[in-house]
PDB file of C-alpha atoms in Angstrom:
ATOM      1  CA  LYS N 162      99.312  60.497  17.853  1.00 78.00           C
ATOM      2  CA  GLN N 163      99.868  62.152  21.728  1.00 84.00           C
ATOM      3  CA  GLU N 164      96.667  62.823  22.879  1.00 91.00           C
ATOM      4  CA  VAL N 165      95.488  64.218  26.495  1.00 95.00           C
ATOM      5  CA  THR N 166      91.664  63.360  27.795  1.00 95.00           C
ATOM      6  CA  GLN N 167      89.766  64.219  30.768  1.00 96.00           C
ATOM      7  CA  ILE N 168      86.740  62.657  31.702  1.00 92.00           C
ATOM      8  CA  PRO N 169      83.811  63.829  32.699  1.00 92.00           C
ATOM      9  CA  ALA N 170      83.523  67.160  31.130  1.00 94.00           C
ATOM     10  CA  ALA N 171      81.343  68.616  33.881  1.00 96.00           C
ATOM     11  CA  LEU N 172      81.155  67.753  37.580  1.00 96.00           C
ATOM     12  CA  SER N 173      78.950  68.896  40.374  1.00 97.00           C
ATOM     13  CA  VAL N 174      79.719  67.937  43.935  1.00 97.00           C
ATOM     14  CA  PRO N 175      77.924  69.245  47.314  1.00 97.00           C
ATOM     15  CA  GLU N 176      80.135  71.743  49.318  1.00 97.00           C
ATOM     16  CA  GLY N 177      82.441  69.519  51.560  1.00 97.00           C
ATOM     17  CA  GLU N 178      82.835  66.633  50.015  1.00 97.00           C
ATOM     18  CA  ASN N 179      86.085  64.805  48.676  1.00 97.00           C
ATOM     19  CA  LEU N 180      86.618  64.560  44.625  1.00 97.00           C
ATOM     20  CA  VAL N 181      88.857  63.051  42.189  1.00 97.00           C
ATOM     21  CA  LEU N 182      89.494  64.504  38.690  1.00 97.00           C
ATOM     22  CA  ASN N 183      90.673  62.422  35.816  1.00 97.00           C
ATOM     23  CA  CYS N 184      93.353  62.644  33.401  1.00 97.00           C
ATOM     24  CA  SER N 185      94.594  59.882  30.734  1.00 97.00           C
ATOM     25  CA  PHE N 186      97.384  60.576  28.121  1.00 95.00           C
ATOM     26  CA  THR N 187      98.208  57.994  25.119  1.00 92.00           C
ATOM     27  CA  ASP N 188     102.226  58.176  25.552  1.00 82.00           C
ATOM     28  CA  SER N 189     104.086  57.010  28.417  1.00 79.00           C
ATOM     29  CA  ALA N 190     107.349  58.845  27.518  1.00 85.00           C
ATOM     30  CA  ILE N 191     106.430  62.141  29.164  1.00 90.00           C
ATOM     31  CA  TYR N 192     108.649  64.964  30.894  1.00 90.00           C
ATOM     32  CA  ASN N 193     106.024  65.853  33.228  1.00 93.00           C
ATOM     33  CA  LEU N 194     102.318  66.498  33.693  1.00 95.00           C
ATOM     34  CA  GLN N 195     100.791  69.738  35.153  1.00 96.00           C
ATOM     35  CA  TRP N 196      97.303  70.368  36.578  1.00 97.00           C
ATOM     36  CA  PHE N 197      95.902  74.123  36.188  1.00 97.00           C
ATOM     37  CA  ARG N 198      92.976  75.702  37.037  1.00 97.00           C
ATOM     38  CA  GLN N 199      91.144  78.338  34.601  1.00 95.00           C
ATOM     39  CA  ASP N 200      88.534  80.693  36.224  1.00 94.00           C
ATOM     40  CA  PRO N 201      85.931  82.239  33.664  1.00 89.00           C
ATOM     41  CA  GLY N 202      87.506  85.158  31.617  1.00 85.00           C
ATOM     42  CA  LYS N 203      90.819  84.398  33.400  1.00 88.00           C
ATOM     43  CA  GLY N 204      94.157  83.013  32.472  1.00 89.00           C
ATOM     44  CA  LEU N 205      95.590  79.728  33.673  1.00 93.00           C
ATOM     45  CA  THR N 206      96.978  79.239  37.314  1.00 93.00           C
ATOM     46  CA  SER N 207      99.451  76.387  38.054  1.00 94.00           C
ATOM     47  CA  LEU N 208      98.232  73.958  40.439  1.00 96.00           C
ATOM     48  CA  LEU N 209     100.643  71.016  40.760  1.00 96.00           C
ATOM     49  CA  LEU N 210     103.457  69.706  38.466  1.00 95.00           C
ATOM     50  CA  ILE N 211     104.512  65.858  38.653  1.00 95.00           C
ATOM     51  CA  GLN N 212     108.125  65.212  37.007  1.00 92.00           C
ATOM     52  CA  SER N 213     108.269  61.839  35.308  1.00 91.00           C
ATOM     53  CA  SER N 214     110.037  60.254  38.212  1.00 92.00           C
ATOM     54  CA  GLN N 215     107.542  60.926  40.869  1.00 94.00           C
ATOM     55  CA  ARG N 216     104.430  59.629  41.579  1.00 95.00           C
ATOM     56  CA  GLU N 217     102.331  62.335  43.581  1.00 95.00           C
ATOM     57  CA  GLN N 218     102.462  65.812  44.757  1.00 96.00           C
ATOM     58  CA  THR N 219     100.799  67.684  47.393  1.00 96.00           C
ATOM     59  CA  SER N 220      99.618  71.128  47.882  1.00 95.00           C
ATOM     60  CA  GLY N 221      97.226  72.115  50.545  1.00 96.00           C
ATOM     61  CA  ARG N 222      94.079  70.081  49.825  1.00 97.00           C
ATOM     62  CA  LEU N 223      95.189  69.243  46.553  1.00 97.00           C
ATOM     63  CA  ASN N 224      96.848  66.004  45.542  1.00 98.00           C
ATOM     64  CA  ALA N 225      98.030  64.700  42.173  1.00 97.00           C
ATOM     65  CA  SER N 226      99.059  61.353  41.378  1.00 97.00           C
ATOM     66  CA  LEU N 227     100.756  59.895  38.112  1.00 96.00           C
ATOM     67  CA  ASP N 228     100.791  56.335  36.825  1.00 95.00           C
ATOM     68  CA  LYS N 229     103.229  56.442  33.506  1.00 92.00           C
ATOM     69  CA  SER N 230     102.469  52.808  33.019  1.00 91.00           C
ATOM     70  CA  SER N 231      98.788  53.148  32.643  1.00 93.00           C
ATOM     71  CA  GLY N 232      99.044  56.708  31.230  1.00 94.00           C
ATOM     72  CA  ARG N 233      96.481  58.298  33.720  1.00 96.00           C
ATOM     73  CA  SER N 234      96.986  61.221  36.497  1.00 97.00           C
ATOM     74  CA  THR N 235      94.242  61.865  39.154  1.00 97.00           C
ATOM     75  CA  LEU N 236      93.673  65.273  40.830  1.00 97.00           C
ATOM     76  CA  TYR N 237      92.213  64.762  44.366  1.00 98.00           C
ATOM     77  CA  ILE N 238      90.538  67.934  45.963  1.00 98.00           C
ATOM     78  CA  ALA N 239      89.615  67.096  49.661  1.00 97.00           C
ATOM     79  CA  ALA N 240      86.884  69.125  51.624  1.00 97.00           C
ATOM     80  CA  SER N 241      85.625  71.022  48.664  1.00 97.00           C
ATOM     81  CA  GLN N 242      84.625  74.840  48.788  1.00 97.00           C
ATOM     82  CA  PRO N 243      82.629  76.748  46.345  1.00 96.00           C
ATOM     83  CA  GLY N 244      85.730  78.758  45.623  1.00 96.00           C
ATOM     84  CA  ASP N 245      86.984  75.364  44.080  1.00 97.00           C
ATOM     85  CA  SER N 246      84.734  76.138  41.177  1.00 97.00           C
ATOM     86  CA  ALA N 247      86.541  76.455  38.195  1.00 97.00           C
ATOM     87  CA  THR N 248      87.708  74.567  35.203  1.00 97.00           C
ATOM     88  CA  TYR N 249      90.503  72.016  35.626  1.00 98.00           C
ATOM     89  CA  LEU N 250      93.163  71.387  32.918  1.00 97.00           C
ATOM     90  CA  CYS N 251      95.594  68.731  32.860  1.00 97.00           C
ATOM     91  CA  ALA N 252      98.551  69.224  30.477  1.00 96.00           C
ATOM     92  CA  VAL N 253     101.641  66.745  29.321  1.00 94.00           C
ATOM     93  CA  PHE N 254     104.713  67.431  28.362  1.00 91.00           C
ATOM     94  CA  PHE N 255     105.621  65.143  25.663  1.00 88.00           C
ATOM     95  CA  GLY N 256     109.097  64.497  24.419  1.00 76.00           C
ATOM     96  CA  ASN N 257     108.268  66.762  21.389  1.00 71.00           C
ATOM     97  CA  GLU N 258     108.950  69.914  23.426  1.00 72.00           C
ATOM     98  CA  LYS N 259     104.958  70.467  23.394  1.00 79.00           C
ATOM     99  CA  LEU N 260     102.659  71.078  26.461  1.00 86.00           C
ATOM    100  CA  THR N 261      99.526  69.417  25.525  1.00 92.00           C
ATOM    101  CA  PHE N 262      96.395  70.119  27.220  1.00 94.00           C
ATOM    102  CA  GLY N 263      93.059  67.995  27.840  1.00 95.00           C
ATOM    103  CA  THR N 264      89.820  69.642  27.091  1.00 92.00           C
ATOM    104  CA  GLY N 265      89.139  70.083  30.710  1.00 95.00           C
ATOM    105  CA  THR N 266      86.705  69.280  33.293  1.00 97.00           C
ATOM    106  CA  ARG N 267      84.176  71.924  34.543  1.00 96.00           C
ATOM    107  CA  LEU N 268      83.720  71.575  38.139  1.00 97.00           C
ATOM    108  CA  THR N 269      80.768  73.308  40.080  1.00 97.00           C
ATOM    109  CA  ILE N 270      80.781  73.211  44.232  1.00 97.00           C
ATOM    110  CA  ILE N 271      77.228  73.481  45.343  1.00 96.00           C
ATOM    111  CA  PRO N 272      76.986  75.302  48.540  1.00 94.00           C
TER     112      PRO N 272
ATOM    113  CA  ASP Q 225     104.509  92.507  39.666  1.00 66.00           C
ATOM    114  CA  THR Q 226     102.723  90.671  37.014  1.00 69.00           C
ATOM    115  CA  ALA Q 227     104.837  87.732  36.063  1.00 91.00           C
ATOM    116  CA  VAL Q 228     103.468  87.072  32.375  1.00 96.00           C
ATOM    117  CA  SER Q 229     101.629  90.243  31.013  1.00 96.00           C
ATOM    118  CA  GLN Q 230      99.931  90.677  27.586  1.00 96.00           C
ATOM    119  CA  THR Q 231      98.700  93.479  25.847  1.00 96.00           C
ATOM    120  CA  PRO Q 232      96.001  94.570  24.674  1.00 96.00           C
ATOM    121  CA  LYS Q 233      93.500  92.227  26.958  1.00 95.00           C
ATOM    122  CA  TYR Q 234      91.034  92.748  24.654  1.00 96.00           C
ATOM    123  CA  LEU Q 235      91.208  93.491  20.803  1.00 96.00           C
ATOM    124  CA  VAL Q 236      88.166  94.184  18.229  1.00 97.00           C
ATOM    125  CA  THR Q 237      89.010  94.644  14.522  1.00 96.00           C
ATOM    126  CA  GLN Q 238      87.816  94.446  11.297  1.00 97.00           C
ATOM    127  CA  MET Q 239      88.316  91.549   8.860  1.00 97.00           C
ATOM    128  CA  GLY Q 240      91.678  92.037   6.831  1.00 97.00           C
ATOM    129  CA  ASN Q 241      93.121  94.120   9.222  1.00 97.00           C
ATOM    130  CA  ASP Q 242      96.662  93.365  10.887  1.00 97.00           C
ATOM    131  CA  LYS Q 243      97.399  93.193  14.762  1.00 97.00           C
ATOM    132  CA  SER Q 244      99.667  92.525  17.216  1.00 97.00           C
ATOM    133  CA  ILE Q 245      99.527  91.106  20.660  1.00 97.00           C
ATOM    134  CA  LYS Q 246     102.610  91.966  23.037  1.00 97.00           C
ATOM    135  CA  CYS Q 247     103.873  89.618  25.778  1.00 97.00           C
ATOM    136  CA  GLU Q 248     106.342  89.944  28.481  1.00 97.00           C
ATOM    137  CA  GLN Q 249     107.881  88.008  31.308  1.00 97.00           C
ATOM    138  CA  ASN Q 250     109.612  89.093  34.408  1.00 96.00           C
ATOM    139  CA  LEU Q 251     110.534  85.602  35.666  1.00 95.00           C
ATOM    140  CA  GLY Q 252     113.815  85.007  34.012  1.00 94.00           C
ATOM    141  CA  HIS Q 253     112.585  82.125  31.892  1.00 95.00           C
ATOM    142  CA  ASP Q 254     114.031  81.018  28.683  1.00 93.00           C
ATOM    143  CA  THR Q 255     111.324  79.631  26.900  1.00 93.00           C
ATOM    144  CA  MET Q 256     107.976  81.264  25.806  1.00 95.00           C
ATOM    145  CA  TYR Q 257     104.901  80.219  24.104  1.00 94.00           C
ATOM    146  CA  TRP Q 258     101.772  81.403  22.303  1.00 96.00           C
ATOM    147  CA  TYR Q 259      98.558  79.376  22.885  1.00 95.00           C
ATOM    148  CA  LYS Q 260      95.019  79.699  21.048  1.00 95.00           C
ATOM    149  CA  GLN Q 261      91.899  78.731  22.791  1.00 94.00           C
ATOM    150  CA  ASP Q 262      89.026  78.255  20.720  1.00 90.00           C
ATOM    151  CA  SER Q 263      84.951  78.857  21.739  1.00 85.00           C
ATOM    152  CA  LYS Q 264      84.905  75.473  22.920  1.00 83.00           C
ATOM    153  CA  LYS Q 265      87.858  76.278  25.481  1.00 84.00           C
ATOM    154  CA  PHE Q 266      90.306  74.048  23.755  1.00 90.00           C
ATOM    155  CA  LEU Q 267      94.101  75.283  24.273  1.00 93.00           C
ATOM    156  CA  LYS Q 268      96.519  74.166  21.576  1.00 92.00           C
ATOM    157  CA  ILE Q 269      99.933  75.444  21.153  1.00 92.00           C
ATOM    158  CA  MET Q 270     100.799  77.853  18.242  1.00 93.00           C
ATOM    159  CA  PHE Q 271     104.249  78.534  18.775  1.00 92.00           C
ATOM    160  CA  SER Q 272     107.298  78.113  21.404  1.00 91.00           C
ATOM    161  CA  TYR Q 273     110.567  80.026  21.670  1.00 91.00           C
ATOM    162  CA  ASN Q 274     113.714  79.001  23.596  1.00 89.00           C
ATOM    163  CA  ASN Q 275     116.260  81.734  24.195  1.00 87.00           C
ATOM    164  CA  LYS Q 276     114.936  83.643  21.081  1.00 84.00           C
ATOM    165  CA  GLU Q 277     115.182  80.660  18.843  1.00 88.00           C
ATOM    166  CA  LEU Q 278     111.990  79.178  17.451  1.00 88.00           C
ATOM    167  CA  ILE Q 279     111.310  75.420  18.651  1.00 86.00           C
ATOM    168  CA  ILE Q 280     107.713  74.866  18.014  1.00 83.00           C
ATOM    169  CA  ASN Q 281     105.867  75.972  14.872  1.00 83.00           C
ATOM    170  CA  GLU Q 282     102.516  74.190  14.921  1.00 83.00           C
ATOM    171  CA  THR Q 283     100.356  74.103  11.547  1.00 75.00           C
ATOM    172  CA  VAL Q 284      99.345  77.677  11.785  1.00 84.00           C
ATOM    173  CA  PRO Q 285      98.499  80.053   8.708  1.00 89.00           C
ATOM    174  CA  ASN Q 286     101.617  81.855   7.826  1.00 90.00           C
ATOM    175  CA  ARG Q 287      99.484  85.042   8.293  1.00 95.00           C
ATOM    176  CA  PHE Q 288     100.598  84.592  11.950  1.00 94.00           C
ATOM    177  CA  SER Q 289     103.969  85.501  12.492  1.00 93.00           C
ATOM    178  CA  PRO Q 290     105.841  85.665  16.220  1.00 93.00           C
ATOM    179  CA  LYS Q 291     108.983  87.634  17.095  1.00 93.00           C
ATOM    180  CA  SER Q 292     110.955  87.346  20.108  1.00 93.00           C
ATOM    181  CA  PRO Q 293     113.261  90.297  20.247  1.00 91.00           C
ATOM    182  CA  ASP Q 294     114.845  88.792  23.536  1.00 91.00           C
ATOM    183  CA  LYS Q 295     114.165  86.293  26.123  1.00 91.00           C
ATOM    184  CA  ALA Q 296     111.723  88.425  28.108  1.00 95.00           C
ATOM    185  CA  HIS Q 297     109.412  89.065  25.012  1.00 95.00           C
ATOM    186  CA  LEU Q 298     107.455  87.350  22.539  1.00 96.00           C
ATOM    187  CA  ASN Q 299     104.957  89.275  20.160  1.00 96.00           C
ATOM    188  CA  LEU Q 300     102.315  87.900  17.970  1.00 96.00           C
ATOM    189  CA  HIS Q 301     101.503  89.610  14.493  1.00 96.00           C
ATOM    190  CA  ILE Q 302      98.546  88.438  12.689  1.00 96.00           C
ATOM    191  CA  ASN Q 303      98.157  89.813   9.120  1.00 96.00           C
ATOM    192  CA  SER Q 304      94.999  89.868   6.938  1.00 96.00           C
ATOM    193  CA  LEU Q 305      92.966  88.820  10.070  1.00 96.00           C
ATOM    194  CA  GLU Q 306      89.791  86.305   9.216  1.00 96.00           C
ATOM    195  CA  LEU Q 307      86.520  85.793  11.221  1.00 95.00           C
ATOM    196  CA  GLY Q 308      88.030  82.246  11.937  1.00 93.00           C
ATOM    197  CA  ASP Q 309      90.793  83.953  14.177  1.00 95.00           C
ATOM    198  CA  SER Q 310      88.463  85.156  16.972  1.00 96.00           C
ATOM    199  CA  ALA Q 311      89.725  83.346  20.032  1.00 96.00           C
ATOM    200  CA  VAL Q 312      91.682  83.722  23.235  1.00 96.00           C
ATOM    201  CA  TYR Q 313      95.396  83.975  22.674  1.00 97.00           C
ATOM    202  CA  PHE Q 314      97.452  83.146  25.872  1.00 97.00           C
ATOM    203  CA  CYS Q 315     100.943  83.750  26.513  1.00 97.00           C
ATOM    204  CA  ALA Q 316     103.124  81.584  28.390  1.00 95.00           C
ATOM    205  CA  SER Q 317     106.650  81.192  29.936  1.00 95.00           C
ATOM    206  CA  SER Q 318     108.843  78.572  31.465  1.00 93.00           C
ATOM    207  CA  HIS Q 319     112.190  77.181  32.008  1.00 89.00           C
ATOM    208  CA  ARG Q 320     112.502  74.517  29.510  1.00 81.00           C
ATOM    209  CA  TYR Q 321     110.349  71.603  30.654  1.00 79.00           C
ATOM    210  CA  ARG Q 322     109.322  73.072  33.727  1.00 84.00           C
ATOM    211  CA  GLU Q 323     106.060  74.763  34.889  1.00 89.00           C
ATOM    212  CA  LEU Q 324     104.432  77.202  32.772  1.00 92.00           C
ATOM    213  CA  PHE Q 325     103.265  80.431  34.005  1.00 94.00           C
ATOM    214  CA  PHE Q 326     100.224  81.929  31.686  1.00 94.00           C
ATOM    215  CA  GLY Q 327      99.135  85.425  30.892  1.00 95.00           C
ATOM    216  CA  GLU Q 328      95.669  86.814  31.612  1.00 93.00           C
ATOM    217  CA  GLY Q 329      94.885  86.408  27.922  1.00 95.00           C
ATOM    218  CA  SER Q 330      93.980  88.581  24.817  1.00 97.00           C
ATOM    219  CA  ARG Q 331      90.484  88.355  23.692  1.00 96.00           C
ATOM    220  CA  LEU Q 332      90.365  88.769  19.984  1.00 97.00           C
ATOM    221  CA  THR Q 333      87.277  89.414  17.924  1.00 96.00           C
ATOM    222  CA  VAL Q 334      87.413  89.783  14.473  1.00 96.00           C
ATOM    223  CA  LEU Q 335      84.177  91.529  12.997  1.00 95.00           C
TER     224      LEU Q 335
END
């Protein structure tokens, strides 16, 4: 069964610190992996997409890595800010046409 | 201009009623999706259309019927609404296997 797992479910970090969010998936045959953020009561905003042939992608203070062989991805956020507080979702495009989501990590940045 | 727009944003209705949610995208994408986010915030795919052709039909009660009149629109009709249908329904679009763009969601409450 193709599954995506995110641990921890919630994380609190003081402002200014660097942090890493984790995502693991059960099948290495993937097309791509995407990271989203969701603010309360809002839709999902795409942050980064990593193709299966890539190892990492960067956008501003965000860096996402992909290790297909171990079934893991990380999202690194540098110099965290209160505006980074949101739920971060990892989603994997498996070969069955489905973008499968993890359960998310709720991030709180403490001012 | 909103890339993926859903209407209505909020829907409150009685059990047994029939309701529809509409979705439109102006990104020129060929693939559209309906996702359901339950009370625990887990996102699960329901349907996917590529060039108006149904390519994913998850284990969803047949009271749910999607319809794609053209590549830019994907509507969701729900018959005989039940309490358990209460959720947030998200529409999304993409080029096939590429980055997904989500709408703001339609919050359905069944009383």
